[in-house]
Short mmCIF file of C-alpha atoms and ligand atoms in Angstrom, two decimals:
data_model
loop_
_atom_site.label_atom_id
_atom_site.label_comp_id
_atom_site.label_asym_id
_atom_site.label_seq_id
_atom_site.Cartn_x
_atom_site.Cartn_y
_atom_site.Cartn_z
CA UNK A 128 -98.00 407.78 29.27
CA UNK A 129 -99.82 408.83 32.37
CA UNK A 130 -101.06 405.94 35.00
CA UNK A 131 -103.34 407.84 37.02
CA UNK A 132 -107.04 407.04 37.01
CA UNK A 133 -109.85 408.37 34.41
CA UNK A 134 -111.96 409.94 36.79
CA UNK A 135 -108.46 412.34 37.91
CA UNK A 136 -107.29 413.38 34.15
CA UNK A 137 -110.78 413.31 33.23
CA UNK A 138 -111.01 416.19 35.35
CA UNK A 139 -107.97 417.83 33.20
CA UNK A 140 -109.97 417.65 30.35
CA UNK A 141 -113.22 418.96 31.26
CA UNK A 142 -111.43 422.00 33.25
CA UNK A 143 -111.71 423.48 29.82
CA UNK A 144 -115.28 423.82 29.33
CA UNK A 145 -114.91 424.78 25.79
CA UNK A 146 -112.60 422.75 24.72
CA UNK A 147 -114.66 419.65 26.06
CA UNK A 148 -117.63 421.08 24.12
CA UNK A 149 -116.31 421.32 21.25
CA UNK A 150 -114.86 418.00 21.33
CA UNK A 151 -118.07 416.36 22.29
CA UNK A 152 -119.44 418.40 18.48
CA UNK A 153 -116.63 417.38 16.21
CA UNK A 154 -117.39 414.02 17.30
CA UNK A 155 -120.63 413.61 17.51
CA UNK A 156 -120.34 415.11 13.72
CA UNK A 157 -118.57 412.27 12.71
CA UNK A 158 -121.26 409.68 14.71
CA UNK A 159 -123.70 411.32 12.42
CA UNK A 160 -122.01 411.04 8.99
CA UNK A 161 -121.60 407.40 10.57
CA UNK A 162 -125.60 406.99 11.14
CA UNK A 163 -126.21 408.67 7.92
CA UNK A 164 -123.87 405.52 5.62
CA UNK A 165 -125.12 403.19 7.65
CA UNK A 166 -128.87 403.72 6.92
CA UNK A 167 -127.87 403.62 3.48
CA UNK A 168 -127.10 400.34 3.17
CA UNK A 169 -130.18 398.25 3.49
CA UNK A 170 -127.67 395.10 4.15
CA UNK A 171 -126.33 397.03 7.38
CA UNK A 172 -127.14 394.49 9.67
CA UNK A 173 -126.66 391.88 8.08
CA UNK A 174 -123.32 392.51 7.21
CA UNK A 175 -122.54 393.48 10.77
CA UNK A 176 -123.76 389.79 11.42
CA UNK A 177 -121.58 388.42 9.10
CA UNK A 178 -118.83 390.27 10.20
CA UNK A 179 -118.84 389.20 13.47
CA UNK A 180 -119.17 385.42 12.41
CA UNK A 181 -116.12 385.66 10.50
CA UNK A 182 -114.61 387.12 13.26
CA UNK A 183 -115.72 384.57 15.66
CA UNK A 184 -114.92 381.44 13.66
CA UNK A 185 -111.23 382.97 12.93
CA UNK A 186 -110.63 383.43 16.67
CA UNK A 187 -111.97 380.07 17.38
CA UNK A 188 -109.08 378.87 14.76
CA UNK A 189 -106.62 381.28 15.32
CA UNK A 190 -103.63 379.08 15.33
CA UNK A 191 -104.81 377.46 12.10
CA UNK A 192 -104.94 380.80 10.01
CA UNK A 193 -101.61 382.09 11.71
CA UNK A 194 -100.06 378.79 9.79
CA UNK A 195 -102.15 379.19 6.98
CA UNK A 196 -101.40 382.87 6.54
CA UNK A 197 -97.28 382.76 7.26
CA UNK A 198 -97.16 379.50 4.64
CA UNK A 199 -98.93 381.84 1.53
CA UNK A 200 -97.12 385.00 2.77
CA UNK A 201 -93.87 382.98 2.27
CA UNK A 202 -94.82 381.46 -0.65
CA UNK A 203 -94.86 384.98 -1.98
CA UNK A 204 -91.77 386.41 -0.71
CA UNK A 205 -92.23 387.80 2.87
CA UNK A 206 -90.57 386.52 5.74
CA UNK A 207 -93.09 386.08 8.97
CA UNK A 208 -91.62 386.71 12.09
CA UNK A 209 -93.62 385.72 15.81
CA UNK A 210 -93.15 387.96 18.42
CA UNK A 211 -94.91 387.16 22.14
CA UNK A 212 -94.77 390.90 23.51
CA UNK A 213 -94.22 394.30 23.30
CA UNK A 214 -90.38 394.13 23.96
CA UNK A 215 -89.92 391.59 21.38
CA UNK A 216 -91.75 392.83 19.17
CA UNK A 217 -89.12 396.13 19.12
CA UNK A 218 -86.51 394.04 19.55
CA UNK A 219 -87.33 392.10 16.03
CA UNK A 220 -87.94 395.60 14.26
CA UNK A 221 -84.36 397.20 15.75
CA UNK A 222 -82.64 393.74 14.17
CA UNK A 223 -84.22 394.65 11.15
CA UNK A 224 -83.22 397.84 10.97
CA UNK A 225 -79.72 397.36 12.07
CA UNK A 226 -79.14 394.57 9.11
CA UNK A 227 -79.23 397.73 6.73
CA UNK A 228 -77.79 400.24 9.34
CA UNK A 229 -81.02 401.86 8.86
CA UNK A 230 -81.51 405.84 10.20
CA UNK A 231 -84.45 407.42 9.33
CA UNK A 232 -88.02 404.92 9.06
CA UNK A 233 -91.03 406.92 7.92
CA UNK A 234 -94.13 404.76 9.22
CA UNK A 235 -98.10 404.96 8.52
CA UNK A 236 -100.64 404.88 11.56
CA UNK A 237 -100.17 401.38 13.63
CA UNK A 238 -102.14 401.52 17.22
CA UNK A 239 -99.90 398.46 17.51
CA UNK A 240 -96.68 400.27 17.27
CA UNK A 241 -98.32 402.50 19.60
CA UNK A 242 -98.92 399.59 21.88
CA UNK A 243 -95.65 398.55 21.79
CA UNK A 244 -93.67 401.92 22.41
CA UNK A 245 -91.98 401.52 19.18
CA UNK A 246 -91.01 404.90 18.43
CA UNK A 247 -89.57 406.11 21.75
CA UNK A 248 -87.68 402.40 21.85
CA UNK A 249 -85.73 403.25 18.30
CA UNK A 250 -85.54 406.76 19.26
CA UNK A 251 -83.22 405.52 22.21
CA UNK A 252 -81.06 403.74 19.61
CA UNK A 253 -80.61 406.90 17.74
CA UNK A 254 -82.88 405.94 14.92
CA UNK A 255 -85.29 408.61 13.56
CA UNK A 256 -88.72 407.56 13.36
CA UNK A 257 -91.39 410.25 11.45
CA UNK A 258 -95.05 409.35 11.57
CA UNK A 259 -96.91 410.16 8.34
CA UNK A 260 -100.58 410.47 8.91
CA UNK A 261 -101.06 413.77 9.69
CA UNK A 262 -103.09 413.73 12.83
CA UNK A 263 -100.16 411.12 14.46
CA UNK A 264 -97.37 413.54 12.99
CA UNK A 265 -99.03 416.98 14.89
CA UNK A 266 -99.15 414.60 17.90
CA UNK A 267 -95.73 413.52 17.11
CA UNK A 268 -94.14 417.22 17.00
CA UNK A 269 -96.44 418.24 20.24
CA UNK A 270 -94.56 415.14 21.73
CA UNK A 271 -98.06 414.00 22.95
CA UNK A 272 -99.59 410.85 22.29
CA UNK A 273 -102.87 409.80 20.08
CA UNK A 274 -106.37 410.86 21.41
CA UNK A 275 -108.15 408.50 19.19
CA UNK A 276 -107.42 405.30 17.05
CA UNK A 277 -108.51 407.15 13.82
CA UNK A 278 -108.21 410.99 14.70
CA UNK A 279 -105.32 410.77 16.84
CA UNK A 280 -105.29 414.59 17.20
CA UNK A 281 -109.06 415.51 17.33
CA UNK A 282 -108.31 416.93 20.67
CA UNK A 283 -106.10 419.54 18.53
CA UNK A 284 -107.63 423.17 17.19
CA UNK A 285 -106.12 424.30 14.12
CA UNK A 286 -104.37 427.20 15.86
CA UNK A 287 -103.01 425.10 17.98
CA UNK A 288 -102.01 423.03 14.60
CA UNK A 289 -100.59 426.44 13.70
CA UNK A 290 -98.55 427.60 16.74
CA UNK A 291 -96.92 423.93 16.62
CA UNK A 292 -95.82 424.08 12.87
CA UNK A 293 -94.80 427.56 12.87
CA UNK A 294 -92.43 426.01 15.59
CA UNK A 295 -91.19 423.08 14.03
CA UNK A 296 -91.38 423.33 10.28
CA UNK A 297 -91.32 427.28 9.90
CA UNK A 298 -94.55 428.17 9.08
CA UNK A 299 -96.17 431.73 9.35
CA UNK A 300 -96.85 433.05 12.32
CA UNK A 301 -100.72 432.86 12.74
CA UNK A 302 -101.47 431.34 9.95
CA UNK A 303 -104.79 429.22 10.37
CA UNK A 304 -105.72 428.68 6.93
CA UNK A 305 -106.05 424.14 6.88
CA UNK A 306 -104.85 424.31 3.24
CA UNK A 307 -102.02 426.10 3.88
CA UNK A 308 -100.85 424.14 7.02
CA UNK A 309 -101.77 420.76 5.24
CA UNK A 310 -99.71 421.63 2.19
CA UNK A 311 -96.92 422.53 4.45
CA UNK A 312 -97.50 419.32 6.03
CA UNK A 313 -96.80 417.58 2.60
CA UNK A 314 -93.91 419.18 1.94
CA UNK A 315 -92.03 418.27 4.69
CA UNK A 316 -93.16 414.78 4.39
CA UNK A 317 -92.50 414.27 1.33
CA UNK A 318 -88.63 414.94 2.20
CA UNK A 319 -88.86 412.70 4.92
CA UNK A 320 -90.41 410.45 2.41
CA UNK A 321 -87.44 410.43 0.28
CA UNK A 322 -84.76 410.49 2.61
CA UNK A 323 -86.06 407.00 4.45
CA UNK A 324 -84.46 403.78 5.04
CA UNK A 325 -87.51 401.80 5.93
CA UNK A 326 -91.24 402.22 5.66
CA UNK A 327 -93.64 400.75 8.96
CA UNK A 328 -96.98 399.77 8.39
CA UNK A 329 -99.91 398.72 10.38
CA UNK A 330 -102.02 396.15 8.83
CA UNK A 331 -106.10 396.12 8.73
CA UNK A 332 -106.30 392.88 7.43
CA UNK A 333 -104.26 389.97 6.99
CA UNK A 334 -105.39 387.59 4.65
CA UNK A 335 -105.16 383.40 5.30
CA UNK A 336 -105.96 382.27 2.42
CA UNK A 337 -103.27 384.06 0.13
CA UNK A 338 -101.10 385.37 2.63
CA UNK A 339 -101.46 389.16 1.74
CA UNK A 340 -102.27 392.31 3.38
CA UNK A 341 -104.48 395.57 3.60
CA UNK A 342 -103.62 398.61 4.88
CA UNK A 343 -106.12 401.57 4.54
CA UNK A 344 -105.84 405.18 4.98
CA UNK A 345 -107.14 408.29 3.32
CA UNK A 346 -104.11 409.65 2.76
CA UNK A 347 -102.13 407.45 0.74
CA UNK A 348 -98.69 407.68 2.64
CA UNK A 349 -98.47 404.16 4.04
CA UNK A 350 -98.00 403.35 -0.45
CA UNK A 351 -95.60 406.38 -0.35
CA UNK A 352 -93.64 404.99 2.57
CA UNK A 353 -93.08 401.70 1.41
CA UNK A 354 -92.65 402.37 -2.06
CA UNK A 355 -89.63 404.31 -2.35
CA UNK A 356 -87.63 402.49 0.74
CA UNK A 357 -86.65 398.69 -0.14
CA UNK A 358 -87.16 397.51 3.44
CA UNK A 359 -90.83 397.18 4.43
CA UNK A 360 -92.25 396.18 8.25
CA UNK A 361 -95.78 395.90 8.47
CA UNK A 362 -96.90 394.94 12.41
CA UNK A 363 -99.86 393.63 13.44
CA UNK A 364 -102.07 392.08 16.38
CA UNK A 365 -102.46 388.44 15.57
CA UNK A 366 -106.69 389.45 15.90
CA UNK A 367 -106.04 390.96 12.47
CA UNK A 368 -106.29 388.09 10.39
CA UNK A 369 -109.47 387.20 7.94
CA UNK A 370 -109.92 383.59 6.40
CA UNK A 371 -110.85 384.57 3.10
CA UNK A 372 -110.06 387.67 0.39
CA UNK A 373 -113.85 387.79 -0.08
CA UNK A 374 -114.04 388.35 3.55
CA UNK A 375 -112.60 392.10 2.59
CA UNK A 376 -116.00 392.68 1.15
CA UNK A 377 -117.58 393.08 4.22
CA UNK A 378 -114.99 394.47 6.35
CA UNK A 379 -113.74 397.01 3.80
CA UNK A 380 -117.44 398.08 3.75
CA UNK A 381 -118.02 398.41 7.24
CA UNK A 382 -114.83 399.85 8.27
CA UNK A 383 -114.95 403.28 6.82
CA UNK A 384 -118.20 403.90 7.29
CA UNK A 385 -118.13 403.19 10.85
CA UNK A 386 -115.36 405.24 11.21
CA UNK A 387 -115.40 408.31 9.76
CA UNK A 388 -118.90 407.60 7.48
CA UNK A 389 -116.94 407.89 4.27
CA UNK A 390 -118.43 404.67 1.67
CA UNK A 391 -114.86 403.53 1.27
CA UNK A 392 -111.44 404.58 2.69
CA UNK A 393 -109.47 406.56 0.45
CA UNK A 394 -106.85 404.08 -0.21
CA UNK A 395 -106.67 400.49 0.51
CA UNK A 396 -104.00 398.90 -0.18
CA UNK A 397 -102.99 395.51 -1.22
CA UNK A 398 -99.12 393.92 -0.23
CA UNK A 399 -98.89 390.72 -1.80
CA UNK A 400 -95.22 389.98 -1.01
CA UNK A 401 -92.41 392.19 -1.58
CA UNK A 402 -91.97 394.57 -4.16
CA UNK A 403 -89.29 394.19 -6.97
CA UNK A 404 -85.42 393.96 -4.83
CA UNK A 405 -87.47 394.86 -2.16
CA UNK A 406 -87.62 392.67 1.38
CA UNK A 407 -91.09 392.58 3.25
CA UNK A 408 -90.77 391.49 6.39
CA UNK A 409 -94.77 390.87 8.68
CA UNK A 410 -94.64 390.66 12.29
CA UNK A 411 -97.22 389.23 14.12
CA UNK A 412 -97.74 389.94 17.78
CA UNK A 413 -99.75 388.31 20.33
CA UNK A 414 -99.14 390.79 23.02
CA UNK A 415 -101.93 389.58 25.53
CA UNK A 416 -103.96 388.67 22.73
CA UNK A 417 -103.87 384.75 23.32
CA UNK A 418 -105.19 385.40 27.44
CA UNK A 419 -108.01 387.04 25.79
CA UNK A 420 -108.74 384.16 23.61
CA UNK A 421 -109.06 381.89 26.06
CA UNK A 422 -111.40 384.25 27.76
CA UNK A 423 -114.71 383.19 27.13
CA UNK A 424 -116.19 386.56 29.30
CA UNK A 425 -113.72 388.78 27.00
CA UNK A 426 -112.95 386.94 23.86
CA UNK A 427 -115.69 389.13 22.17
CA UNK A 428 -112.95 392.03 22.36
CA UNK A 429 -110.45 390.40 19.35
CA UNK A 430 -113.11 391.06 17.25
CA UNK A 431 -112.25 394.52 17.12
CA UNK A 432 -111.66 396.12 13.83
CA UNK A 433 -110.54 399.49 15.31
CA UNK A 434 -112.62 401.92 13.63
CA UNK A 435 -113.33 404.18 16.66
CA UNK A 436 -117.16 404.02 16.39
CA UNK A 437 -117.52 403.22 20.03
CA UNK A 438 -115.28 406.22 21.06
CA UNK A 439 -116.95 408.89 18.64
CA UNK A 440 -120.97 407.97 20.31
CA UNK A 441 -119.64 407.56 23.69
CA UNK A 442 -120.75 409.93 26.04
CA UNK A 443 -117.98 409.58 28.27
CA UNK A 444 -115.41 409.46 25.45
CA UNK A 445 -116.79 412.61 24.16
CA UNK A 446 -116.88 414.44 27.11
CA UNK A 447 -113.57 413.44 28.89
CA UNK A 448 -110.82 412.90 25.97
CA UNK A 449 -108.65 410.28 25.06
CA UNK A 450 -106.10 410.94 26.87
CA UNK A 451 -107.96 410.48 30.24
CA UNK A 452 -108.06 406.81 29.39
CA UNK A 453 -104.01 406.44 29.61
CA UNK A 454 -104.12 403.61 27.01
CA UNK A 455 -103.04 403.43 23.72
CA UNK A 456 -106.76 402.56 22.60
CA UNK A 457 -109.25 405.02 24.52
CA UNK A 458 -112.92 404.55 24.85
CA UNK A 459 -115.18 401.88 25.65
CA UNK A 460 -112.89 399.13 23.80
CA UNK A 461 -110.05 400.77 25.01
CA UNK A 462 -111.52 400.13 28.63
CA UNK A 463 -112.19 396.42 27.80
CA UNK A 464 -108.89 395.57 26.28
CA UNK A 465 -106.41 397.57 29.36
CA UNK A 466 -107.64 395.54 32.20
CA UNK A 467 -107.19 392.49 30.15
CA UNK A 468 -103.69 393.43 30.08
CA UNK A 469 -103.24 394.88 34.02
CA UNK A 470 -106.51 395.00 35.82
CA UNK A 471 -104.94 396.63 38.86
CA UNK A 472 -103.71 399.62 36.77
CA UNK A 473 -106.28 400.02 34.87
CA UNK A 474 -109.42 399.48 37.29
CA UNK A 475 -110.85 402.35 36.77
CA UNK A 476 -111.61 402.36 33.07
CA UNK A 477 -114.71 400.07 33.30
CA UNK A 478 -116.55 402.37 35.57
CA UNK A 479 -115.40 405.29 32.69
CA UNK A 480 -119.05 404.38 31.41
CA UNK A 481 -122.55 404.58 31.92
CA UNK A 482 -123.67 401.49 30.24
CA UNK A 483 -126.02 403.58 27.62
CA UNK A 484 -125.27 400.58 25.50
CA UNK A 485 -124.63 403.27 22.31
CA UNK A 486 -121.30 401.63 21.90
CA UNK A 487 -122.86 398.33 21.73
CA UNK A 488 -125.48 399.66 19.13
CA UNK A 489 -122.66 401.05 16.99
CA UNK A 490 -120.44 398.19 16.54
CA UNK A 491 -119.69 397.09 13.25
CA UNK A 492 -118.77 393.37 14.32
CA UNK A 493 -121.45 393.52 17.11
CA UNK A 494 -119.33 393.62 20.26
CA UNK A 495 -121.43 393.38 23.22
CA UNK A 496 -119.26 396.41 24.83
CA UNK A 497 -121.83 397.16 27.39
CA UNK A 498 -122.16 394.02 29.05
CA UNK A 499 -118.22 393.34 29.03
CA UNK A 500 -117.50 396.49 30.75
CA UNK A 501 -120.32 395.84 33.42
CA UNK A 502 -118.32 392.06 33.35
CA UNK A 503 -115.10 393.81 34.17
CA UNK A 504 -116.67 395.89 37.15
CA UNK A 505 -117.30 392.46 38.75
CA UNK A 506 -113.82 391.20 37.93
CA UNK A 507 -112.17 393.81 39.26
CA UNK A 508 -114.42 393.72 42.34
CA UNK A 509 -113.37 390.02 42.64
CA UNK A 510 -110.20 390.21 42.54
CA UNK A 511 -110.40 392.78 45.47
CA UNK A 512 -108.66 395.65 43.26
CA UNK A 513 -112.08 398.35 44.15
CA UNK A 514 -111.08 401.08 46.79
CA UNK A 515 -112.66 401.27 50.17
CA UNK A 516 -114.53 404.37 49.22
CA UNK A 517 -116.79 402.10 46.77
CA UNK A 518 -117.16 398.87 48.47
CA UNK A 519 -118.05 399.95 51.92
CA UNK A 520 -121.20 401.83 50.91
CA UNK A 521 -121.98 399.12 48.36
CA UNK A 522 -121.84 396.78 51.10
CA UNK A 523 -123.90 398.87 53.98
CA UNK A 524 -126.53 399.59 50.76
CA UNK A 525 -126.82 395.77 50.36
CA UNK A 526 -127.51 394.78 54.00
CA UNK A 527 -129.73 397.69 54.42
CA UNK A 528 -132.00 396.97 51.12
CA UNK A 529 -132.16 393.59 52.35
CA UNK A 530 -134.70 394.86 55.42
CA UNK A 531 -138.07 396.82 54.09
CA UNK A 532 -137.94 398.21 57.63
CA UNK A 533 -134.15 399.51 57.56
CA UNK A 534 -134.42 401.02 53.93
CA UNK A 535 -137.47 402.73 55.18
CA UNK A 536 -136.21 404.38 58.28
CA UNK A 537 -133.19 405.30 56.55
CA UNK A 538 -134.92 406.71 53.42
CA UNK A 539 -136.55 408.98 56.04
CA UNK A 540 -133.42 410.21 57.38
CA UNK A 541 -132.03 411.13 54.26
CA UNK A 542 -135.07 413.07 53.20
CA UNK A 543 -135.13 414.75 56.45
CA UNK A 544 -130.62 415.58 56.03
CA UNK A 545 -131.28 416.74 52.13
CA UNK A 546 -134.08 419.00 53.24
CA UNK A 547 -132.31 421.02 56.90
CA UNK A 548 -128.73 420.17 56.73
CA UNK A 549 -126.58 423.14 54.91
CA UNK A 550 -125.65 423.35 51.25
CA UNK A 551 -122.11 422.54 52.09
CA UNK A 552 -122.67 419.07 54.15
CA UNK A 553 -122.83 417.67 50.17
CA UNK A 554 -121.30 420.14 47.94
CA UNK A 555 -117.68 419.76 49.18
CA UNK A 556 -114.31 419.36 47.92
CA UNK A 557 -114.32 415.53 49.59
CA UNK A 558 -117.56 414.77 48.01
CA UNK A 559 -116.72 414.17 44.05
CA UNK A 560 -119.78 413.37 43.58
CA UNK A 561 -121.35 416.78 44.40
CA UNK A 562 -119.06 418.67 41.82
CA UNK A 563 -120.77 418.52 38.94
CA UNK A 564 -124.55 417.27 39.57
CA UNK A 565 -127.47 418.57 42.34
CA UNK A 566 -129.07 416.52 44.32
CA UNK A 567 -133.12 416.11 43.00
CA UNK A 568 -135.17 418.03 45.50
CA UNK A 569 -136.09 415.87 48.48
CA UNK A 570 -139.96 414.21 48.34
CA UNK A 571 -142.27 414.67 51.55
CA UNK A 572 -143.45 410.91 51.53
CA UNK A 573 -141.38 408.28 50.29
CA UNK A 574 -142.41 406.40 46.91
CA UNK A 575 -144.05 403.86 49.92
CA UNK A 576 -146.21 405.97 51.58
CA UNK A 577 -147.57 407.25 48.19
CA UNK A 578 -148.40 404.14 47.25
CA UNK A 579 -150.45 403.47 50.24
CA UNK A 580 -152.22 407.02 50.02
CA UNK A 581 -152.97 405.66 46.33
CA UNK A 582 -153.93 401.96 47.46
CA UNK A 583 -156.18 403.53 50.15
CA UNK A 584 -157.59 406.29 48.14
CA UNK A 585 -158.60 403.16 45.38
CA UNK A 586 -160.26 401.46 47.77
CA UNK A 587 -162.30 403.83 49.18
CA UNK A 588 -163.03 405.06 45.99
CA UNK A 589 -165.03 401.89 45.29
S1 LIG B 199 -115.10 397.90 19.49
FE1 LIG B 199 -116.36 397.96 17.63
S2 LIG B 199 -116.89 400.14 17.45
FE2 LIG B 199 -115.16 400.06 18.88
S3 LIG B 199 -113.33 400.34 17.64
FE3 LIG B 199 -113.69 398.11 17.77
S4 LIG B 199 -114.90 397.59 15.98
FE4 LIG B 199 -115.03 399.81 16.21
#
C-alpha cells in the first residue's frame, strides 16, 4: 500500500476528470438512497441515539464484555483466541490453518483482515486465499486494494470489470453486459467454494450476552464459505462487540440503511458456535484499539460500525478516491483511525477535509467526525509532525492579525500585488494552491474602510 500523502495521490485520481466525476455520482447516488431510508423511519434519531449509547457504555466496559462474550462463545463450542496486533493476529490464523494442512481458504469481506495484511501474509506461505464478495474479488484479480469499506471496487467501470475477467477467468472479449460478468463471477466462485479448506469471516457484531455472531452481506457467500469447509475463522476488532442480542435491533436497522439505503442487508447471519463436526475458531484483535480507548479526544472513533456513510457524503472522499487515503479504511473515519495508529505517516489525512460537518450529520452512532479531525490537526501540530510550508505562514498570520495596524497595511499590499503583479506570480507549478481555484477579484477598499464610508455616511445621514 502506498505511503505518500493524500494531497499527492489525490492528484492521481482527479487527473482523470471523468473518472472523478463519475465517482463523485455513483456515490452521491448511494448518499441519496441513504437520505431517502432514513427519512422513513420516524425513530431515525432516536435510534442513532441509542446506538451510540450502547456503543459508549460497551467501550466504557470493554474488558467486561470481552470475558463475558469468550465465556458464552465457549460454552457453545468455539474456541476464542486474543491476539494484540496485526502480526499475531496472522500468525494465530497460519497455526490454524497448518493444524489441517489447509491450501485453499475462501473468505467473506473483513476490513480487519485487510488491516492486518492477511492475504498477502498466507500467500507467502503458499496458501491460496480467494475473496468472495465480488467487489473485493475484482480488486483481488486487479491485484489492487479496496476503495471503500462496503464497495471496495466503486472506483471500477464495468469495462474495466470486463477487460479484467476476460483476463483471468476467460470471459468474452468486450463483453459489458453486468449479468453476464456477475454470473461468470458465480461460477468460478462457486468452484472455489467447493474446493476450500477453510472459510474467513469478518464479524459485524459480536454478541456478550450469548456469545454469538453476525455477519451481514448481500450476497450470501460468507454462509456459503463456511458451510461447506469444517474449519471456520471469523476475525474481528475487539470494538465489535454489543451487550445484548436485542441490541441487533438497532444496529441491524441502521447499518444497511446507512450504507447502501437498502431496509435490511440481504443476509445476516447468525454463528452460534460451530456447526455439526465442524471447529469455529473467533479471534479477537485489539490492534491499536485499546490506545484509542483510553483516548478520551478519540475514543468516539470505536464506535464505528463501518457502514461507509461518512465516505459516500464526503466531499473530499468523493472527489479524490479511496485509494488516496493509503489506509485500509478511507474517508473521514479512515482519517481519524490512521493517525491513531502512526500520526507521523499519516499526518496528512486530517487536513483531507473541509470540516462541512456532512460526515458528522450522517453518522449512524453519532460520531462527532468533524470535530475529531479538526482535534487531530492540533495533535499533529503538537507533536511538531506539520511541514514548514504550513506552520511558518500560520505563524507570520498570527503575529500579524494580532496588530489592527499590521493586518491593515498588509491587506493593502496584497490588494495592490493581486491587482498589477502578472498572472503567473500565483498560478505556478510551486504554488499548489493556485492549481485548481482563482483568486476572488481584488476589492478597492478593504472591508475597514467600507465600514467607515458606511459609519460616516449614517451619521451624516441623521
Ligand atoms: S464513522 Fe459513522 S458513518 Fe463512518 S463508517 Fe463509521 S459508522 Fe459509518
Amino acid at each position: 500500500m502506498k505511503t505518500a500523502q493524500h494531497p499527492e495521490q489525490a492528484a492521481e485520481f482527479v487527473a482523470n476528470d471523468a473518472r472523478a466525476h463519475w465517482h463523485d455520482q455513483a456515490l452521491w447516488f448511494v448518499r441519496e438512497k441513504r437520505d431517502r431510508m432514513a427519512v422513513s423511519l420516524p425513530e431515525w434519531e432516536q435510534l442513532r441515539d441509542t446506538a451510540s449509547q450502547i456503543k459508549l457504555h460497551t467501550v466504557s466496559r470493554m474488558a467486561d464484555y470481552l470475558e463475558e462474550f469468550e465465556r458464552n462463545a465457549t460454552k457453545l463450542g468455539a474456541v476464542v483466541h486474543w491476539a494484540k496486533d496485526a502480526q499475531e493476529h496472522n500468525e494465530i490464523v497460519l497455526s490454524l490453518l497448518k493444524k489441517i494442512d489447509a491450501k485453499r481458504i475462501v473468505k467473506s469481506k473483513s476490513m480487519l483482515t485487510e488491516e492486518c495484511h492477511l492475504n498477502p501474509f498466507l500467500e507467502e506461505q503458499g496458501i491460496e486465499v480467494v475473496d468472495t464478495d465480488l467487489g473485493e474479488r475484482i480488486v483481488q484479480l486487479r491485484k489492487e486494494a479496496p476503495s471503500h469499506i462496503v464497495l471496495p471496487a466503486i472506483h471500477i467501470k464495468k469495462e474495466e470489470v470486463s477487460e479484467t475477467f476476460h483476463e483471468h477467468l476467460q470471459t468474452e472479449a468486450g463483453n459489458n453486459d453486468p449479468n453476464y460478468l456477475t454470473e461468470a463471477a458465480r461460477n468460478h466462485l462457486r468452484e472455489k467454494f467447493v474446493a476450500a479448506d477453510a472459510g474467513i469471516t469478518g464479524v459485524n457484531f459480536a454478541i456478550a450476552e450469548t456469545g454469538g455472531l453476525v455477519v451481514c452481506t448481500n450476497e450470501g457467500n460468507a454462509d456459503l464459505g463456511v458451510s461447506l469447509p469444517k474449519l471456520h475463522i471469523a476475525c474481528m476488532g475487539i470494538e465489535k462487540l454489543v451487550p445484548k442480542a436485542a441490541d441487533l435491533s438497532v444496529f441491524l436497522r441502521l447499518l444497511a440503511r446507512s450504507a447502501t439505503g437498502q431496509p435490511i442487508t440481504t443476509y445476516s447471519s447468525h454463528f452460534h458456535g460451530p456447526r455439526p463436526g465442524g471447529e469455529l475458531h473467533i479471534i479477537l484483535v485489539d490492534n491499536g484499539r485499546s490506545n484509542l480507548m483510553g483516548s478520551s479526544q478519540f475514543r468516539n472513533s470505536l464506535k464505528c460500525i463501518r457502514c461507509g456513510a461518512c465516505m459516500n457524503t464526503c466531499p473530499v472522499y468523493r472527489r479524490s478516491g479511496g485509494h488516496s487515503y493509503g489506509t485500509t479504511v478511507p474517508g473521514p473515519i479512515g482519517s481519524i483511525l490512521a493517525p491513531s495508529r502512526d500520526s507521523k505517516q499519516h499526518k496528512s489525512l486530517p487536513f483531507a477535509c473541509t470540516l462541512c460537518g456532512s460526515c458528522t450529520d450522517v453518522c449512524p452512532v453519532k460520531i462527532d467526525l468533524h470535530h475529531e479531525l479538526l482535534e487531530w490537526r492540533g495533535e499533529i501540530r503538537k507533536r511538531g509532525q506539520l511541514p514548514i510550508s504550513k506552520t511558518l505562514p500560520m505563524k507570520f498570520t498570527s503575529w500579524m492579525m494580532q496588530s489592527p495596524w499590521l493586518f491593515g497595511v498588509v491587506g493593502a499590499i496584497g490588494r495592490w500585488c493581486l491587482r498589477h503583479f502578472p498572472r503567473w506570480a500565483i498560478y505556478h507549478g510551486l504554488n499548489p494552491w493556485g492549481k485548481q481555484r482563482e483568486m476572488p477579484e481584488s476589492p478597492k477598499q478593504s472591508f475597514r474602510e467600507l465600514y467607515q464610508i458606511h459609519e460616516s455616511k449614517k451619521a451624516s445621514d441623521e
